[in-house]
mmCIF file of C-alpha atoms and ligand atoms in Angstrom:
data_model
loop_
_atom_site.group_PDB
_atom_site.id
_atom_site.type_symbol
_atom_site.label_atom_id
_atom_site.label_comp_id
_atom_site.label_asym_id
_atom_site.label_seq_id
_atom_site.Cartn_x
_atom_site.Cartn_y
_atom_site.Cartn_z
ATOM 1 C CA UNK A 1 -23.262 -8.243 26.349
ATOM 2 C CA UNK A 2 -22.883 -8.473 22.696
ATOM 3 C CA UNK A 3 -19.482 -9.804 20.956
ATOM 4 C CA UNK A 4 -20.049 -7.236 18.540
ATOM 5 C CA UNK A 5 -20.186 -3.474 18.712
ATOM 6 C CA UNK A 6 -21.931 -1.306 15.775
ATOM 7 C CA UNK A 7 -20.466 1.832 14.983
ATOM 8 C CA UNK A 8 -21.763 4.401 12.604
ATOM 9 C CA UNK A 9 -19.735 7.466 11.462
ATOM 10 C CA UNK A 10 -21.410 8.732 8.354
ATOM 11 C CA UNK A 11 -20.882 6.281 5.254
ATOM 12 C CA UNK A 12 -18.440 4.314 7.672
ATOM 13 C CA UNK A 13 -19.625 1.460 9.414
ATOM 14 C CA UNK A 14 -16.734 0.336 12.658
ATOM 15 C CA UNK A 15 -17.307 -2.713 14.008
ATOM 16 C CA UNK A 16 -15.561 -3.558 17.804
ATOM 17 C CA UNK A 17 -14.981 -7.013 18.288
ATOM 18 C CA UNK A 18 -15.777 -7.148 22.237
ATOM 19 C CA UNK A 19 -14.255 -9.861 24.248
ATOM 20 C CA UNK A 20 -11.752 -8.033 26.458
ATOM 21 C CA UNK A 21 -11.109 -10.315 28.310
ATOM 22 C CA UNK A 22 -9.805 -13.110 26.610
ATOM 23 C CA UNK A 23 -8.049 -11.074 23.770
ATOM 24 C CA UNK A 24 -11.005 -10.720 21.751
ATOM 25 C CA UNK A 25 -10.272 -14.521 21.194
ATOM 26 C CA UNK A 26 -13.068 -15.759 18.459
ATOM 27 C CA UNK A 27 -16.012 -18.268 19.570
ATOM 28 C CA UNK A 28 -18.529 -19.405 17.455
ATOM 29 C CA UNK A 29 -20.754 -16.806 18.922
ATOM 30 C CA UNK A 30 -18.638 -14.566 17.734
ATOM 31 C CA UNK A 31 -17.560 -15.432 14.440
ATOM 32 C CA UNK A 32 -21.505 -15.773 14.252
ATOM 33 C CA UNK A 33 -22.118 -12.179 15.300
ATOM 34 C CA UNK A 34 -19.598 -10.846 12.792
ATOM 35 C CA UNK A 35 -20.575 -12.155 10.130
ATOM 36 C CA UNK A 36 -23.955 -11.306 10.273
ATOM 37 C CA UNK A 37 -22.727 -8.009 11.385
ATOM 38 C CA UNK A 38 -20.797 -7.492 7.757
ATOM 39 C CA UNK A 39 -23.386 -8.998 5.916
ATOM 40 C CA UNK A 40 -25.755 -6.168 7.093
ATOM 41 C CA UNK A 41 -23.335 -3.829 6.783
ATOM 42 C CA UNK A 42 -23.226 -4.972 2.758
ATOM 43 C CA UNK A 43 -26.690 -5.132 2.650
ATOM 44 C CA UNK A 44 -27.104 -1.639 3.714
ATOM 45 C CA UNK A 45 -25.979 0.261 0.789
ATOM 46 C CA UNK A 46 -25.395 3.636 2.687
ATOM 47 C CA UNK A 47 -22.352 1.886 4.279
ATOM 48 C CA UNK A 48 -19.140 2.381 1.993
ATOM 49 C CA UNK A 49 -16.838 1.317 3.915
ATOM 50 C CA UNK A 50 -16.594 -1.109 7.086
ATOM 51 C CA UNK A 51 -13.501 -1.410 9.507
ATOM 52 C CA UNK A 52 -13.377 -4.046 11.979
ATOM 53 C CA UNK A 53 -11.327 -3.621 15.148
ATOM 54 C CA UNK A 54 -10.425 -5.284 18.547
ATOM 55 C CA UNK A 55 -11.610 -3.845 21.961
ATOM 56 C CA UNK A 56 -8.661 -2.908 24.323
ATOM 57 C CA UNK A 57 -5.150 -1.233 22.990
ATOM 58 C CA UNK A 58 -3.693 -5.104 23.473
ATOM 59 C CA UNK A 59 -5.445 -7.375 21.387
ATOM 60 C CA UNK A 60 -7.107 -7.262 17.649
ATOM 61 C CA UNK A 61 -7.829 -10.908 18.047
ATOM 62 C CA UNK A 62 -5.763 -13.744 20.057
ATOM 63 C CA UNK A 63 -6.794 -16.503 17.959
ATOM 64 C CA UNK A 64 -10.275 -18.865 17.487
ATOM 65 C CA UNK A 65 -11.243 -19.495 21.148
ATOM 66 C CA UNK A 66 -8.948 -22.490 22.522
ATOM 67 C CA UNK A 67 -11.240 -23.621 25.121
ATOM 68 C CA UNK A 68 -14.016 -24.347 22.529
ATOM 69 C CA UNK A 69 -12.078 -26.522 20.432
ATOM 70 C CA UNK A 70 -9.685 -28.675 22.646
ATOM 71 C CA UNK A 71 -12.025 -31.687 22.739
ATOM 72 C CA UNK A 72 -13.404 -31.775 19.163
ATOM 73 C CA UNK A 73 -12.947 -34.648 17.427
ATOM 74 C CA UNK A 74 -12.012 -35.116 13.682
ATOM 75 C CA UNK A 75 -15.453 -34.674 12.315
ATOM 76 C CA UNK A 76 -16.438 -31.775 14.664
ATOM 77 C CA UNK A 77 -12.935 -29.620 13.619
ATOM 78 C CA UNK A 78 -13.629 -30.328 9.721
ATOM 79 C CA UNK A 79 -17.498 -28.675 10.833
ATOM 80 C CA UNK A 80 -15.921 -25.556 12.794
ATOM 81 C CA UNK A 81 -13.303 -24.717 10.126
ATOM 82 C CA UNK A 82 -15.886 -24.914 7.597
ATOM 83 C CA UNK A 83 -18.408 -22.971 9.421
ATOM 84 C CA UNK A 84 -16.555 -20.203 10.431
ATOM 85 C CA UNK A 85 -14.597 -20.086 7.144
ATOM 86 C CA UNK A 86 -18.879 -20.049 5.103
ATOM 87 C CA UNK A 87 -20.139 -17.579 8.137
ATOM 88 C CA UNK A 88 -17.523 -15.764 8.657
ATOM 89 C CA UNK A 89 -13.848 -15.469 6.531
ATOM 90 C CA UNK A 90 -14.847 -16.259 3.172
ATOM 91 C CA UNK A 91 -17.886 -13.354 3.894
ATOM 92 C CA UNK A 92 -15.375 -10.668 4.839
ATOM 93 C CA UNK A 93 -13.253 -11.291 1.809
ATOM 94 C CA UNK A 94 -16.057 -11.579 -0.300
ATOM 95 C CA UNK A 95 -18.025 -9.087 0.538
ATOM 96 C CA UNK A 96 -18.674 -6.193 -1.746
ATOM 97 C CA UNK A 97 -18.034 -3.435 0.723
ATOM 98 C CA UNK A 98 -14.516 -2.625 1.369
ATOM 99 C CA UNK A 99 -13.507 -3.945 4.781
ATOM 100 C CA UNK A 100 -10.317 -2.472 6.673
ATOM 101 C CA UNK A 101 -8.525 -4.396 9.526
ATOM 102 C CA UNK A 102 -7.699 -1.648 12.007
ATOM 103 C CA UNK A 103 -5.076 -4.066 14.054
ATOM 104 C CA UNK A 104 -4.735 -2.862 17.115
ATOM 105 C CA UNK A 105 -2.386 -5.637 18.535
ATOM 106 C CA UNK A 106 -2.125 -9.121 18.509
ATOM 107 C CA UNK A 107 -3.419 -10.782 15.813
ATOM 108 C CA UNK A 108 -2.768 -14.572 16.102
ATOM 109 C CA UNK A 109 -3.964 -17.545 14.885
ATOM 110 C CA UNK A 110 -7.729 -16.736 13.856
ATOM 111 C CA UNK A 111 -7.413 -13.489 14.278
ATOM 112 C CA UNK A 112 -4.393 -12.880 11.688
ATOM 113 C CA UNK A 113 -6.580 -14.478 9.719
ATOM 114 C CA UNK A 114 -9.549 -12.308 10.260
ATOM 115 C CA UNK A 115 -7.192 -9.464 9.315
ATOM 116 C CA UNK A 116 -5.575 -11.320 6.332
ATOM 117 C CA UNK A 117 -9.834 -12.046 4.738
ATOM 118 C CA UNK A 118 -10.472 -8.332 4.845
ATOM 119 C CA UNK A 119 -9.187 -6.059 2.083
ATOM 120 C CA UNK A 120 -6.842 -3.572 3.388
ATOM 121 C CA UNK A 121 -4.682 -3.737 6.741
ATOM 122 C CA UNK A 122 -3.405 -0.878 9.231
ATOM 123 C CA UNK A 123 -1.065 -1.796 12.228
ATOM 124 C CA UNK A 124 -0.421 -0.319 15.174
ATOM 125 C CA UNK A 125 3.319 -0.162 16.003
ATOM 126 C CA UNK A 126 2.408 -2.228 18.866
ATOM 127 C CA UNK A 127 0.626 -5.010 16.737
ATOM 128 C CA UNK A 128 2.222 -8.721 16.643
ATOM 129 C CA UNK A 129 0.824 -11.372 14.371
ATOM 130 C CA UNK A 130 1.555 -15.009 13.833
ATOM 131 C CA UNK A 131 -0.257 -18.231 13.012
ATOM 132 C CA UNK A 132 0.408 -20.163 15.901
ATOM 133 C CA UNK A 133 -1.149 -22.881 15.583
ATOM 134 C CA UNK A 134 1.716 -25.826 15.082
ATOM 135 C CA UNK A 135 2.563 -24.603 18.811
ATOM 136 C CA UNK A 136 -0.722 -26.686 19.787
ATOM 137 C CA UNK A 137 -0.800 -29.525 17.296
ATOM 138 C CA UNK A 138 -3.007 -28.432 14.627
ATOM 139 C CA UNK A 139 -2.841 -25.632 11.521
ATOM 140 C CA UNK A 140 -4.446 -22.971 10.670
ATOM 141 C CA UNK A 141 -8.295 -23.588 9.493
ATOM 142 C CA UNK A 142 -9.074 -20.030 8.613
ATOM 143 C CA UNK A 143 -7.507 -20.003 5.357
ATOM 144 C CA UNK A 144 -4.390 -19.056 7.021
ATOM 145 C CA UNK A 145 -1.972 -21.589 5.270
ATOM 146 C CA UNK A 146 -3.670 -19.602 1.629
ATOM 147 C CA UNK A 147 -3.793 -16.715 2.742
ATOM 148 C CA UNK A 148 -0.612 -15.599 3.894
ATOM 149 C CA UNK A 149 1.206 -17.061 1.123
ATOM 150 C CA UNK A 150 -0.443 -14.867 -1.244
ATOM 151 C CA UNK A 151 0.458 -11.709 0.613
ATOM 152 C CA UNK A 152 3.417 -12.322 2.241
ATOM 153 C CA UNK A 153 4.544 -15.491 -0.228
ATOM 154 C CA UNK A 154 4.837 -19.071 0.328
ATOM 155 C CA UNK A 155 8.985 -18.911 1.783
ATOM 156 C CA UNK A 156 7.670 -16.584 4.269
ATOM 157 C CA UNK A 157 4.458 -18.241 4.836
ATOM 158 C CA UNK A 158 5.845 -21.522 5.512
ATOM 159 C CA UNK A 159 8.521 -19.908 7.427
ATOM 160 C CA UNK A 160 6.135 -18.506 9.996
ATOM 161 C CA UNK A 161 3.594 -21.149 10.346
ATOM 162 C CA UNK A 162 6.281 -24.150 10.841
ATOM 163 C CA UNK A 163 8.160 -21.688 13.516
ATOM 164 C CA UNK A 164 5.062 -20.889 15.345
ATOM 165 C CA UNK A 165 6.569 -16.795 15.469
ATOM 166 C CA UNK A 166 5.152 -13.537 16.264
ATOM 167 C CA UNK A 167 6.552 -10.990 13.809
ATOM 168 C CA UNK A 168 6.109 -7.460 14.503
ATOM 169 C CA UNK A 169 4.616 -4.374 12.785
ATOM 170 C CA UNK A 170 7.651 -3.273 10.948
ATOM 171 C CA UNK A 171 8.400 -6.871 9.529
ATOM 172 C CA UNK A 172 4.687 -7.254 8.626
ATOM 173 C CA UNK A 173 4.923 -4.161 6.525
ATOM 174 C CA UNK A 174 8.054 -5.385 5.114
ATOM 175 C CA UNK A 175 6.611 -8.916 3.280
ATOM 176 C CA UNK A 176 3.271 -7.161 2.294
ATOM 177 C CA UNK A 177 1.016 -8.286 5.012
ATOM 178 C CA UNK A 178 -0.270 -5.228 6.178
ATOM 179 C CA UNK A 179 -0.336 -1.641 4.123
ATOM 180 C CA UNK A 180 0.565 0.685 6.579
ATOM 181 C CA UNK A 181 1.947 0.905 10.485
ATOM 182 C CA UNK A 182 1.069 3.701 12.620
ATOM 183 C CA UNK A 183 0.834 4.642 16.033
ATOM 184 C CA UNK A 184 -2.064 3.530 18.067
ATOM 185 C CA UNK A 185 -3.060 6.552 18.947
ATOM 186 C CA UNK A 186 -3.311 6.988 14.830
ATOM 187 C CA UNK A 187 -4.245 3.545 13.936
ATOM 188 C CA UNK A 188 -8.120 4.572 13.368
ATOM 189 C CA UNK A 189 -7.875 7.712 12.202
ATOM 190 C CA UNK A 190 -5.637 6.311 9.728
ATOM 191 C CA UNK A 191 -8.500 3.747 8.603
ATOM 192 C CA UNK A 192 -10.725 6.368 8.570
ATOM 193 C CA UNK A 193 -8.734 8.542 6.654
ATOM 194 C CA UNK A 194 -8.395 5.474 3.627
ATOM 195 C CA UNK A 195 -12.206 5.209 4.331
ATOM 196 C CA UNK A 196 -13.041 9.052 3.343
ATOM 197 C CA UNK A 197 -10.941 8.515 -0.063
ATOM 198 C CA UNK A 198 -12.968 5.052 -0.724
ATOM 199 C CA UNK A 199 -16.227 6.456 -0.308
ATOM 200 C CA UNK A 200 -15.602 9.281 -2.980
ATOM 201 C CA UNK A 201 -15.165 6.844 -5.457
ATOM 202 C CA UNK A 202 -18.523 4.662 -7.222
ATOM 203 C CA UNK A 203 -19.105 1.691 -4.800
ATOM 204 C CA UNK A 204 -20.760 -0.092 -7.665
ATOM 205 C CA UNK A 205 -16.929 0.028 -9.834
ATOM 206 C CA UNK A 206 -15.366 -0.881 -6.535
ATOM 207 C CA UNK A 207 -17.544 -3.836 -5.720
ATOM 208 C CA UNK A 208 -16.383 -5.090 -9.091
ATOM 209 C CA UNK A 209 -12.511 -4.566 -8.483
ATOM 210 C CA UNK A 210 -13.095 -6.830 -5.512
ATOM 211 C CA UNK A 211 -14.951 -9.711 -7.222
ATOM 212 C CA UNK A 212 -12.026 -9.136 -10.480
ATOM 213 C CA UNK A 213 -9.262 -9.495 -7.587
ATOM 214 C CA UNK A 214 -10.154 -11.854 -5.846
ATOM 215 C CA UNK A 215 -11.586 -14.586 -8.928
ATOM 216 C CA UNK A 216 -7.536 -14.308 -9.531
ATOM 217 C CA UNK A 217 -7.131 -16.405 -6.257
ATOM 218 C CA UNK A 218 -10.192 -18.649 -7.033
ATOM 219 C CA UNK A 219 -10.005 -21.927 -8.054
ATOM 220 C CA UNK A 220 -10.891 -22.715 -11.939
ATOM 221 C CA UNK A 221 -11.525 -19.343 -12.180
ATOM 222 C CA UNK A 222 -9.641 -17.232 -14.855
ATOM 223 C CA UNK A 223 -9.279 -13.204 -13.288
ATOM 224 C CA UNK A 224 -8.476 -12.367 -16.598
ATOM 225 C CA UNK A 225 -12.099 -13.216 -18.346
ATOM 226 C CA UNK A 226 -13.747 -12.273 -14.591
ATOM 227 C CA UNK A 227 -11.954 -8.543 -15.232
ATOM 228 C CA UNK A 228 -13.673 -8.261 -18.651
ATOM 229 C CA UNK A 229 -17.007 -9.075 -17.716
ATOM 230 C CA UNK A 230 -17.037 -7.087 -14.281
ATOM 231 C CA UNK A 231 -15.451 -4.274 -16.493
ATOM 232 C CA UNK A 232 -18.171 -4.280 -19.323
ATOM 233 C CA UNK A 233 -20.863 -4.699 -16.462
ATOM 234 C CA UNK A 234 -19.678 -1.146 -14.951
ATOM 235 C CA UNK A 235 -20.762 0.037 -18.189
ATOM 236 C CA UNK A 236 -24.379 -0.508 -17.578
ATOM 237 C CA UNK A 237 -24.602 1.333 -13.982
ATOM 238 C CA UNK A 238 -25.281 4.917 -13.545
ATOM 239 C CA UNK A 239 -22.307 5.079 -11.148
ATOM 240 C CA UNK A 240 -20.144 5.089 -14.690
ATOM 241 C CA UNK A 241 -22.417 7.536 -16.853
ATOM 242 C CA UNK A 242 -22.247 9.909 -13.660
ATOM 243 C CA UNK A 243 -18.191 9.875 -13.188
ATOM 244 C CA UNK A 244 -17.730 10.265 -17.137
ATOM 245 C CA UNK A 245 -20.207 12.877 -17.561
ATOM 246 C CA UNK A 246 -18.732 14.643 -14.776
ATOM 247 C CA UNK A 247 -15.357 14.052 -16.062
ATOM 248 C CA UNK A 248 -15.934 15.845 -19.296
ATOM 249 C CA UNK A 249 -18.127 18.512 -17.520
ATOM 250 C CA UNK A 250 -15.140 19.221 -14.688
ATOM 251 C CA UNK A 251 -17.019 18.702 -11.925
ATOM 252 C CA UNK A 252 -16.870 16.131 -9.119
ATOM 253 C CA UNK A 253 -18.443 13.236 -9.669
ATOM 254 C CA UNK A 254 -21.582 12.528 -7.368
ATOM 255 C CA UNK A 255 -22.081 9.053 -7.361
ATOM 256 C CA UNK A 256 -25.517 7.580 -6.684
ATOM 257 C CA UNK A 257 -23.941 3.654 -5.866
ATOM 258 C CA UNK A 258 -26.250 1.962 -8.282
HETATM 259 N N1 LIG B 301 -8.466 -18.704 23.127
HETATM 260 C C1 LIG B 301 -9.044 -18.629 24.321
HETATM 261 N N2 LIG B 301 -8.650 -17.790 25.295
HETATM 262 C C2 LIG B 301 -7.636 -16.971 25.014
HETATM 263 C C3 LIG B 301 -6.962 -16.974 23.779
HETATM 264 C C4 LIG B 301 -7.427 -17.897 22.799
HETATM 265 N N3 LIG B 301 -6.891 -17.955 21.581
HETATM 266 N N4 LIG B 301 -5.975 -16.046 23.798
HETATM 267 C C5 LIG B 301 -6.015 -15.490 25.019
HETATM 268 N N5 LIG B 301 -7.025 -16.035 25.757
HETATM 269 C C6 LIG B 301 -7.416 -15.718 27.135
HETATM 270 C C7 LIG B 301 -6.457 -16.337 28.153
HETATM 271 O O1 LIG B 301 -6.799 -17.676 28.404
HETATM 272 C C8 LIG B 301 -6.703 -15.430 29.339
HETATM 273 O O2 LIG B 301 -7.919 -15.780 29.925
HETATM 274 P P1 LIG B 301 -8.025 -15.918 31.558
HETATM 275 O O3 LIG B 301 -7.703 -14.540 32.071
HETATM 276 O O4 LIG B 301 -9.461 -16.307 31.787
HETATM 277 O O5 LIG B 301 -7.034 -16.939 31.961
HETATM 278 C C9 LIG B 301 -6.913 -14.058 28.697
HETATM 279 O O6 LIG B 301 -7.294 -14.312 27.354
HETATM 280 C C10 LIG B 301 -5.666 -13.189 28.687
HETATM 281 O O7 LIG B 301 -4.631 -13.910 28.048
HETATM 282 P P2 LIG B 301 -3.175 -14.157 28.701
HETATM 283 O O8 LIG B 301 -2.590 -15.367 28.065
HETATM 284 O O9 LIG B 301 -3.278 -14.145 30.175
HETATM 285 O O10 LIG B 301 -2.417 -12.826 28.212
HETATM 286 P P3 LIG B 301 -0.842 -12.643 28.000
HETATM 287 O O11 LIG B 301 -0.640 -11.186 27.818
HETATM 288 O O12 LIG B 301 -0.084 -13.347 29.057
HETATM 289 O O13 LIG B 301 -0.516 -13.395 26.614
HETATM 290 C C11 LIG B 301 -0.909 -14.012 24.305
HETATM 291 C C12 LIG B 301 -1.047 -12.926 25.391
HETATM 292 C C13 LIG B 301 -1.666 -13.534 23.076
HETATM 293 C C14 LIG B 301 0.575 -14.231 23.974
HETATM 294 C C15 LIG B 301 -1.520 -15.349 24.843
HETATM 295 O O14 LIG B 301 -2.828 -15.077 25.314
HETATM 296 C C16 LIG B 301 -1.634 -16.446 23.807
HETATM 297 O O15 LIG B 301 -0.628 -17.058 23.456
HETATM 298 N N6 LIG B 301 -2.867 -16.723 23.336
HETATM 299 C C17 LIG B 301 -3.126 -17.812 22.410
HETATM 300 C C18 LIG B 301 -2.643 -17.467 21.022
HETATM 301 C C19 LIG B 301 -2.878 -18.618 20.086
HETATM 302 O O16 LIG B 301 -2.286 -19.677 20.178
HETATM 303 N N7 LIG B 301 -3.781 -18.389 19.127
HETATM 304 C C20 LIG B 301 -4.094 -19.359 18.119
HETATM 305 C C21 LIG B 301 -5.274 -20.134 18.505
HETATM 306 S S1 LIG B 301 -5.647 -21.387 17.296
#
């Protein structure tokens, strides 16, 4: 059975992450899987928009897959943080294609910081997330300790990682780590419904707001010079001559994505 399942709903691409039974916990099968999974989905320039969900109504993710780690020794942890964080993390936030976290439950460990790489995050009121980690002698290797203090800030961050806590939905919304909470029976069709006003818009302009973003939060890089030259590149695409001409002619814009 495959980690990963592929969903296609027009110019939205879902993908399930499929390990039911153990919370949807990540091995390196899976983390493998995925991210090949989003870098087809980027590669495939029909796709506009990708969300990535857990199977079950419990778990989004439970964390990177205890049982696979336990035993590692120095040199073999330094290997699987970097490897997931190249095949995997740094992909999904990287990746030119808007990706939504549809969290579904708990997101711990790994898997809040699944959620926290992609672009956009939806709870479910029954969500829970929390980094863990401290709880069994380590930290987060996921770029969880980075991460979270740039969306929920560094008090917060620190607060929750040294504590080991679960917060819920409603306190997640509250420090900025996810964008919206709604039911679970909504959670997807709230995704979907962000998805549908994405893929109006040029994917060429919004591939560019994602690399101007996140060179902000890049090392030695300045997001101020990154903005200028991602906004002067727009220029040359036919994505911008087709919005402005249809601007000025009042019609919707039909973007071709090139
Ligand atoms: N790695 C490996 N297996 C995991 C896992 C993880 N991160 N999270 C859950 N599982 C497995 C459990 O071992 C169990 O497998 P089993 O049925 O073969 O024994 C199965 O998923 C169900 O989990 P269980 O603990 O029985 O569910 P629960 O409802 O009692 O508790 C959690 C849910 C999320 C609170 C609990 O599973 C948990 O604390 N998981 C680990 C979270 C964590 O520390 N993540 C960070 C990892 S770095």
């Amino acid at each position: 059975m495959s980690n990963i399942v592929v969903e296609r709903n027009g110019a939205i691409e879902k993908l399930t992450i499929n390990r039911p039974d153990k919370l949807n916990a990540l091995n390196k099968a899976t983390i493998q899987e995925l991210g090949a999974c989003v870098k087809a989905a980027e590669a495939d320039s029909s796709v506009k928009v990708i969300i990535i969900t857990g199977s079950g109504d419990k778990a989004f993710v439970a964390g990177a897959d205890i049982s696979e780690f336990y035993q590692f020794s120095k040199e073999e942890a330094k290997a699987l943080a970097k490897g997931g964080q190249d095949q995997l993390f740094d992909v999904v936030e990287n990746c030119k294609t808007p990706v939504i976290a549809a969290i579904n439950g708990f997101a711990l460990g790994g898997g809040l910081e699944l959620a926290m790489s992609c672009h956009i995050r939806v709870a479910s009121e029954n969500a829970r997330m929390g980094l863990p980690e401290v709880s069994l002698g380590v930290i987060p290797g996921y770029g969880g300790t980075q991460r979270l203090a740039q969306l929920a800030g560094k008090g917060k961050a620190m607060e929750l990682i040294f504590t080991a806590g679960m917060i819920n939905a409603g306190e997640a919304l509250q420090v900025g780590l996810v964008n919206y909470v709604v039911s679970q029976e909504e959670l997807l069709t709230k995704c979907n419904e962000i998805a549908t006003k994405i893929v109006k818009n040029s994917s060429v302009a919004i591939a560019s707001a994602i690399s101007a973003v996140n060179a902000g939060y890049t090392d030695g890089v300045n997001g101020y010079e990154k903005e200028i030259e991602a906004f002067a590149n727009c220029f040359g695409s036919e994505d911008f001559k087709e919005g402005t001409s249809a601007f000025l002619e009042k019609r919707k814009a039909n973007f071709p994505g090139k």
